[in-house]
XYZ file of C-alpha atoms in Angstrom:
406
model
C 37.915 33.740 -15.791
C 35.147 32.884 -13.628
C 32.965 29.822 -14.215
C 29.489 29.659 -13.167
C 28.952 27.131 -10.891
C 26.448 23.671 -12.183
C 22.599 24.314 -12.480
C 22.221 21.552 -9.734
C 24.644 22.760 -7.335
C 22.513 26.696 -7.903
C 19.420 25.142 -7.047
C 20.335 22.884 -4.148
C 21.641 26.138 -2.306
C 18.387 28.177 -3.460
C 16.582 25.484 -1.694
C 18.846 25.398 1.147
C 18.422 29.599 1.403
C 14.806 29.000 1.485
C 14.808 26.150 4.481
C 16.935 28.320 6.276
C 14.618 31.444 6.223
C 11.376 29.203 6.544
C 12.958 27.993 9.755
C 13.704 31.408 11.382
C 10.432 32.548 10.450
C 7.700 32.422 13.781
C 4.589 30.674 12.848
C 3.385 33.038 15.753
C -0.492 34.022 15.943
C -2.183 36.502 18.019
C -5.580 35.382 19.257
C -6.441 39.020 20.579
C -5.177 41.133 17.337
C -7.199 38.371 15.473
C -10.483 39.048 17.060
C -9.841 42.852 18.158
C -10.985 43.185 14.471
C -14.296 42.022 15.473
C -16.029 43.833 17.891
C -18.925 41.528 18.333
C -16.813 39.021 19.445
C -15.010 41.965 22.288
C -16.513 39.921 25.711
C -15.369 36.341 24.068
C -12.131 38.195 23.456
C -12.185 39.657 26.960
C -12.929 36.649 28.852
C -10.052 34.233 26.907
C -7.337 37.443 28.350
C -8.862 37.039 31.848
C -8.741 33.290 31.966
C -5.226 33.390 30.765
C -6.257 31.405 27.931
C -5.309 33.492 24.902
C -1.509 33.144 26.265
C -2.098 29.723 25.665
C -3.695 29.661 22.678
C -0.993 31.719 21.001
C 1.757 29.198 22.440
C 0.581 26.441 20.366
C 1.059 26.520 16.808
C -2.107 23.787 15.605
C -5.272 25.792 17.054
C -9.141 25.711 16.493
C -11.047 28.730 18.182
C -14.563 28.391 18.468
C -15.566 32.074 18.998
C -18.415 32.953 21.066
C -20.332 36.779 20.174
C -21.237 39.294 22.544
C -24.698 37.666 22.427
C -23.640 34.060 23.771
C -21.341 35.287 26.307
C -23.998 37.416 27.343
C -26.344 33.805 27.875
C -22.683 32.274 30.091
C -22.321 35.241 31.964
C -25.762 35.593 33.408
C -24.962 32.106 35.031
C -22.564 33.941 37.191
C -19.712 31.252 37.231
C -16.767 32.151 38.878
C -13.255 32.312 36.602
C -11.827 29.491 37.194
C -15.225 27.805 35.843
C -15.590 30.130 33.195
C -11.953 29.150 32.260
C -12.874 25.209 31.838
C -15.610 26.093 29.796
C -13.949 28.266 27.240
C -11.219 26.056 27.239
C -14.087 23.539 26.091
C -14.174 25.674 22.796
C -10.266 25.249 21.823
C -9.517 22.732 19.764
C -6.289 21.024 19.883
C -6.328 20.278 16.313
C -6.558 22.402 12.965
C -10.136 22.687 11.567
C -10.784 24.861 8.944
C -14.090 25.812 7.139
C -13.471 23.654 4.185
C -12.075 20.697 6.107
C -15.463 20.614 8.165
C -17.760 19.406 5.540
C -14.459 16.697 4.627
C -14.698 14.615 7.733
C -14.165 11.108 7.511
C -17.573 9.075 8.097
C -19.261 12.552 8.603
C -17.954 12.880 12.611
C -15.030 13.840 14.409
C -14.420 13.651 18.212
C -11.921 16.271 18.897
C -9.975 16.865 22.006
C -10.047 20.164 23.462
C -7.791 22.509 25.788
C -9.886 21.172 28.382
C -8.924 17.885 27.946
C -5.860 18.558 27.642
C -5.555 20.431 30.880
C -6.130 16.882 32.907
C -9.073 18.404 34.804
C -11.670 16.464 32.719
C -12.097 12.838 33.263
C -12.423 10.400 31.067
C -13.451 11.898 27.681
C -15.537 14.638 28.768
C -13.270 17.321 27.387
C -13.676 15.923 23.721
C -15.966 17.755 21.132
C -17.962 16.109 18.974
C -17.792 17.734 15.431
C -20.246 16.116 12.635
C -21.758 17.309 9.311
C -25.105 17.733 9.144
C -27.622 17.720 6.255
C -28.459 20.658 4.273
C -24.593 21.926 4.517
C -24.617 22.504 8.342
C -21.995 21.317 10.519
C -22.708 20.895 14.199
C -20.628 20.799 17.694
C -21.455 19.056 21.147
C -19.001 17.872 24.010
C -18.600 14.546 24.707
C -20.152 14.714 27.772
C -23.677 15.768 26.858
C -25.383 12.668 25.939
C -24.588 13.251 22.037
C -26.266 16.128 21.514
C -25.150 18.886 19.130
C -25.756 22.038 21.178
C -24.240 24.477 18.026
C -23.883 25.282 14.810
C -21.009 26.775 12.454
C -21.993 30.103 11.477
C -18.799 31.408 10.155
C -14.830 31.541 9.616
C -13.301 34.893 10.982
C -9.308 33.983 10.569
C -7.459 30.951 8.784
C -4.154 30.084 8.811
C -3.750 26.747 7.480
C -2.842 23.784 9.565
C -1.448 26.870 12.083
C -4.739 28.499 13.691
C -8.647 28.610 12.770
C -11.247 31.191 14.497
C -14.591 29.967 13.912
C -17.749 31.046 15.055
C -19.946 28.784 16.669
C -23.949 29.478 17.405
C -23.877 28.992 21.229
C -21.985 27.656 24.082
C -21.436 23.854 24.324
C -22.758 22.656 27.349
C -20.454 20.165 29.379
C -21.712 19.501 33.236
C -17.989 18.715 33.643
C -16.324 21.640 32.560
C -19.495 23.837 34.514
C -18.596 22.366 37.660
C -17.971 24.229 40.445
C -14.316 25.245 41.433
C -13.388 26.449 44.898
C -12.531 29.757 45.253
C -9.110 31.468 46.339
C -10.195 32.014 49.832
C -11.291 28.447 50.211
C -7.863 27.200 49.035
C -5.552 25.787 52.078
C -1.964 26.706 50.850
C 0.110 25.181 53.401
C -2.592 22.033 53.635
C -2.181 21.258 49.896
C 1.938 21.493 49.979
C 2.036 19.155 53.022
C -0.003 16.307 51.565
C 1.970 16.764 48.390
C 5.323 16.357 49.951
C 6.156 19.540 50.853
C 5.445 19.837 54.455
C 8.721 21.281 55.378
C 8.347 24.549 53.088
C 4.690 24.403 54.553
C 5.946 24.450 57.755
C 8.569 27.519 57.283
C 5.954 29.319 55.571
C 3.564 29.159 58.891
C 6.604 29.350 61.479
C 8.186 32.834 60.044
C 4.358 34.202 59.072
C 5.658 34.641 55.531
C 2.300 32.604 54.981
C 0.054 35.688 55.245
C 1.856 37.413 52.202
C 1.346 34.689 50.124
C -2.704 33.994 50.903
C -3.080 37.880 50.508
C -2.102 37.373 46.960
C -4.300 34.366 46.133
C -7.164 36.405 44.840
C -5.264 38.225 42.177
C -3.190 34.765 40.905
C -0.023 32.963 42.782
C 2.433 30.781 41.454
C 4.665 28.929 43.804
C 8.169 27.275 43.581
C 7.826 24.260 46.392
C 11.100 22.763 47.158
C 10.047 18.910 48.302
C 11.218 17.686 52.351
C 14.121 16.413 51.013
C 15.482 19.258 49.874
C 14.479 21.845 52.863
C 15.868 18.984 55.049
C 19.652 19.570 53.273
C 19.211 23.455 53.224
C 18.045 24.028 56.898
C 21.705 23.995 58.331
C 21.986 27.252 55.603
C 19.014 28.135 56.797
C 19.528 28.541 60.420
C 22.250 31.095 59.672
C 19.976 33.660 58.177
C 18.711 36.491 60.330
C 14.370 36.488 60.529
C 14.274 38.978 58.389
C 16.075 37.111 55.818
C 14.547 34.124 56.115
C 11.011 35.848 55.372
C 13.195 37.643 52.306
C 13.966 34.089 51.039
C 10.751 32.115 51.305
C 8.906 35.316 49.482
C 11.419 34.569 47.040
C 9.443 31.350 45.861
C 6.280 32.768 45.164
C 5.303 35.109 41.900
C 1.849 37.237 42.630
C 0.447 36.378 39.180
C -0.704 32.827 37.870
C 1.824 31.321 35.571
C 0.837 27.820 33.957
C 3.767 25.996 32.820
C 2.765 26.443 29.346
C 3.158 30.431 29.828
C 6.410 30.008 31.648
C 7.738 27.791 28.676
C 6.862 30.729 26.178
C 7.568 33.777 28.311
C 11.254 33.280 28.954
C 12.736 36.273 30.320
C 13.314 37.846 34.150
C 10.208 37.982 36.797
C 9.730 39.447 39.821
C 8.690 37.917 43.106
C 6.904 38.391 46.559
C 10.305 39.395 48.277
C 10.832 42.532 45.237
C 10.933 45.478 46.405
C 12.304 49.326 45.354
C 15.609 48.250 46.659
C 16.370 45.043 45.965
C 14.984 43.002 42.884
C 14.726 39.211 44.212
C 13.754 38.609 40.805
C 15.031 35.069 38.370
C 15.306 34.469 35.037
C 12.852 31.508 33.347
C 14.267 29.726 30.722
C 12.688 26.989 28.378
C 15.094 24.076 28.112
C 13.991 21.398 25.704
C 11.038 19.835 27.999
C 12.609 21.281 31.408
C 11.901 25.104 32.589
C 14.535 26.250 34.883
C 14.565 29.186 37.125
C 18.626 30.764 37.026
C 19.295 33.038 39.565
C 23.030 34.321 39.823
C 23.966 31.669 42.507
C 21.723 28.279 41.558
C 19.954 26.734 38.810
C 16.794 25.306 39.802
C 14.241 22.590 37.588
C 10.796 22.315 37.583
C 9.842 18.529 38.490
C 6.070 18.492 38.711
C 2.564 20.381 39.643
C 1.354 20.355 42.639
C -1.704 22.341 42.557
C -2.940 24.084 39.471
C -6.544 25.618 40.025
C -6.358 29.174 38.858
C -5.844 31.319 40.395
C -3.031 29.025 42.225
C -0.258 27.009 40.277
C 2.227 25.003 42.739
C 5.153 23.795 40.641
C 7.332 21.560 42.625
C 11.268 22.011 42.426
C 14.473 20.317 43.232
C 16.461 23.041 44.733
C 16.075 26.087 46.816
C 16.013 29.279 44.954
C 18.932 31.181 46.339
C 18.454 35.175 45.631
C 21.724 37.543 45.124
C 20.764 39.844 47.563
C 21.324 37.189 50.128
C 23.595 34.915 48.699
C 27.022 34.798 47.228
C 26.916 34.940 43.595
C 29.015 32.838 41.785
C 32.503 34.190 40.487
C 32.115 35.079 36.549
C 35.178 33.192 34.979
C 37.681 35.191 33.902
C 39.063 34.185 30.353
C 42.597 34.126 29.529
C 43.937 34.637 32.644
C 47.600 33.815 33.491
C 47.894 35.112 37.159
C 45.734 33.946 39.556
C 43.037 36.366 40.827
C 44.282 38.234 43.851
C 41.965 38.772 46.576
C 39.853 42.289 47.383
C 40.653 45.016 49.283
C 39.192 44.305 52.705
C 38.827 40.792 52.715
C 36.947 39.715 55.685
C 39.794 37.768 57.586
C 38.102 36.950 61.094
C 36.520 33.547 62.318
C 33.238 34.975 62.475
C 33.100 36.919 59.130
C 34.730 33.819 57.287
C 31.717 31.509 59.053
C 29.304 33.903 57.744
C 30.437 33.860 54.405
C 30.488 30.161 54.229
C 27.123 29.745 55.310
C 26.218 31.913 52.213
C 28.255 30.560 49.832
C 26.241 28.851 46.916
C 25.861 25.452 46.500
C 27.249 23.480 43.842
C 25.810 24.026 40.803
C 29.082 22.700 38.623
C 26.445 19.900 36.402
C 24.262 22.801 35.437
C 26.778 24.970 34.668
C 28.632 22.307 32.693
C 25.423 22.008 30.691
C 24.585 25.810 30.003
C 28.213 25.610 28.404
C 27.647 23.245 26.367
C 24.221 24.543 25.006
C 25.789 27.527 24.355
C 28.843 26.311 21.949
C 26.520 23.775 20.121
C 23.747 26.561 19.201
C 24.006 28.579 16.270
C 21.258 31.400 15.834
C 19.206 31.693 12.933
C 21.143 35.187 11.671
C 25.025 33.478 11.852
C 23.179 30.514 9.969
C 22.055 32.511 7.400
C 25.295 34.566 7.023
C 27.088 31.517 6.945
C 24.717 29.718 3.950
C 25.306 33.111 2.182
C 29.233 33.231 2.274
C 28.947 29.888 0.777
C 26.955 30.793 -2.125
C 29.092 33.587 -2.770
C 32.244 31.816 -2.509
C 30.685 29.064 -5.434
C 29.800 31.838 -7.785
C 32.629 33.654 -7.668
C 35.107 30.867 -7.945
């Protein structure tokens, strides 16, 4: 006969059900769905998907939104500031903290100073991306940046979404006014692409770049948003032996290879894993990478070399300059590394048509991938330690049902 298992040992693995599913459940919002449902709010809307900011936004899971209507984007607009400007001042109105219409009449000592996107992006100095938020007499609650001799340039009017302690879209009256987020950005055509890599270390890609004319390709795509993968002179300096080997045509091939014609801030790379196309894609051959989130890193995998992002260059939309510690080796030019065959008692015999000549075997040596053993030692091991959220859930389940029927 069965027994029923103790009341304690039932509730401990109801509780232990419920962590599981809280866990694989996305605390994901969507800034555009939310404010779709408002049309007044359609050019604030508009302008946060053209500044890439709403990509952003959704990344993070504690958000404050102060929403701008047709009527005060109408007042920034007529100013006629180019995106990139427009982007630092919107950013100016996203709060890096959770503030919800009940918790702004609960601030401590009556004021808050806030730090914003803006801030957060490193492009304002000191303090000048930090809102002020304080409660005002007569149940009003005001907003000012930091940076505009304490004055409260708007009002809350309204709460259009809350999620608690997740995201809050709040209308404000008017746009806060910041002299340092308003201040004039160069535009794409006045950016110097092979100036800025060299005097940030990365004079020999620079230098490639101008020598093989692959340059043009990449300055005809500034106005529409370029990200570049720099390798630094110390790693061009290893590779150029490789290099040397590859016909023109390839070479231009390769160095296309480490530039995407779109703007990509590392924050959107870190939550937009998945396969992306380059400069050098084309009908017939894809040149394209996969970007993967690991932990803190974000790595670019090809199928011949793993390649980390160290550090930023340049990031002024619409150019992002990440710099890297590898060359990105493509498929289509390189050898692809042998996938490991499991199990295997004989050794693997070679192809039909091996290339068995001096100059054939020199060919294939000078595209043969480097070594990439430590990454590949580390994929492994990510890959036996994680368990998705469906086998953990099976697994919790199987348990439960082993207890009760025992």
């Amino acid at each position: 006969m069965a027994h029923a298992p103790p009341l304690s040992t039932t509730f401990f693995l109801s509780f232990l059900l419920v962590a599981v599913f809280s866990t694989t459940t996305s605390h994901a919002h969507n800034i555009t769905q939310i404010l779709a449902k408002h049309p007044e709010f359609s050019t604030f809307n508009h302008y946060l998907t053209t500044t890439h900011l709403a990509a952003e936004i959704n990344r993070r899971l504690t958000i404050t939104v102060l929403a701008l209507d047709n009527s005060a984007m109408s007042s920034l607009l007529s100013k006629q500031y180019s995106i990139p400007t427009l982007k630092n001042i919107l950013s100016l109105h996203v709060l890096t903290d959770y503030f919800g219409s009940k918790k702004l009449h609960q601030i401590t000592d009556g004021s808050s100073l806030t730090a914003s996107m803006f801030q957060a992006t490193g492009s304002a100095t000191g303090t000048s991306g930090y809102v002020n938020i304080t409660d005002l007499k007569g149940g009003k609650v005001g907003f000012g940046s930091e940076d505009n001799n304490g004055k409260l340039d708007a009002v809350y009017v309204k709460s259009l979404k809350e999620i608690p302690y997740n995201i809050s879209v709040l209308q404000i009256s008017q746009v806060l006014n910041s002299e340092e987020a308003a201040a004039p950005i160069a535009a794409p055509s006045d950016l110097n692409l092979t100036v800025i890599m060299a005097k940030q270390g990365c004079k020999a890609f620079a230098d490639l770049l101008i020598d093989t004319g692959a340059k043009t390709t990449f300055e005809q795509n500034l106005d529409g948003g370029l990200t570049v993968f720099c390798p630094t002179d110390a790693v061009v300096s290893s590779f150029m032996p490789r290099y040397k080997n590859l016909t023109a045509a390839r070479k231009v091939s390769l160095l296309l290879y480490h530039g995407v014609p779109v703007y990509q801030s590392l924050q959107t790379l870190k939550s937009s894993n998945g396969v992306m196309n380059t400069l050098a894609t084309d009908g017939a051959n894809k040149y394209d990478f996969t970007v993967q989130d690991d932990g803190e890193d974000v790595t670019l995998k090809t199928k011949v070399v793993t390649v980390k992002i160290t550090g930023t260059l340049k990031d002024e939309e619409p150019l992002i300059i990440f710099k890297v510690n590898k060359v990105l080796l493509p498929r289509e030019l390189f050898k692809a590394e042998p996938e490991p065959v499991a199990h295997s008692p004989k050794a693997a015999k070679a192809p039909k048509g091996a290339k068995s000549n001096k100059a054939d075997a020199a060919d294939e040596e000078a595209d043969a991938p480097v070594d990439d053993s430590a990454d590949q030692t580390a994929d492994n091991e990510n890959g036996v330690h994680k368990i998705n959220g469906g086998k953990l859930i099976w697994m919790v389940l199987s348990l439960c049902m082993g207890i009760f029927f025992m």
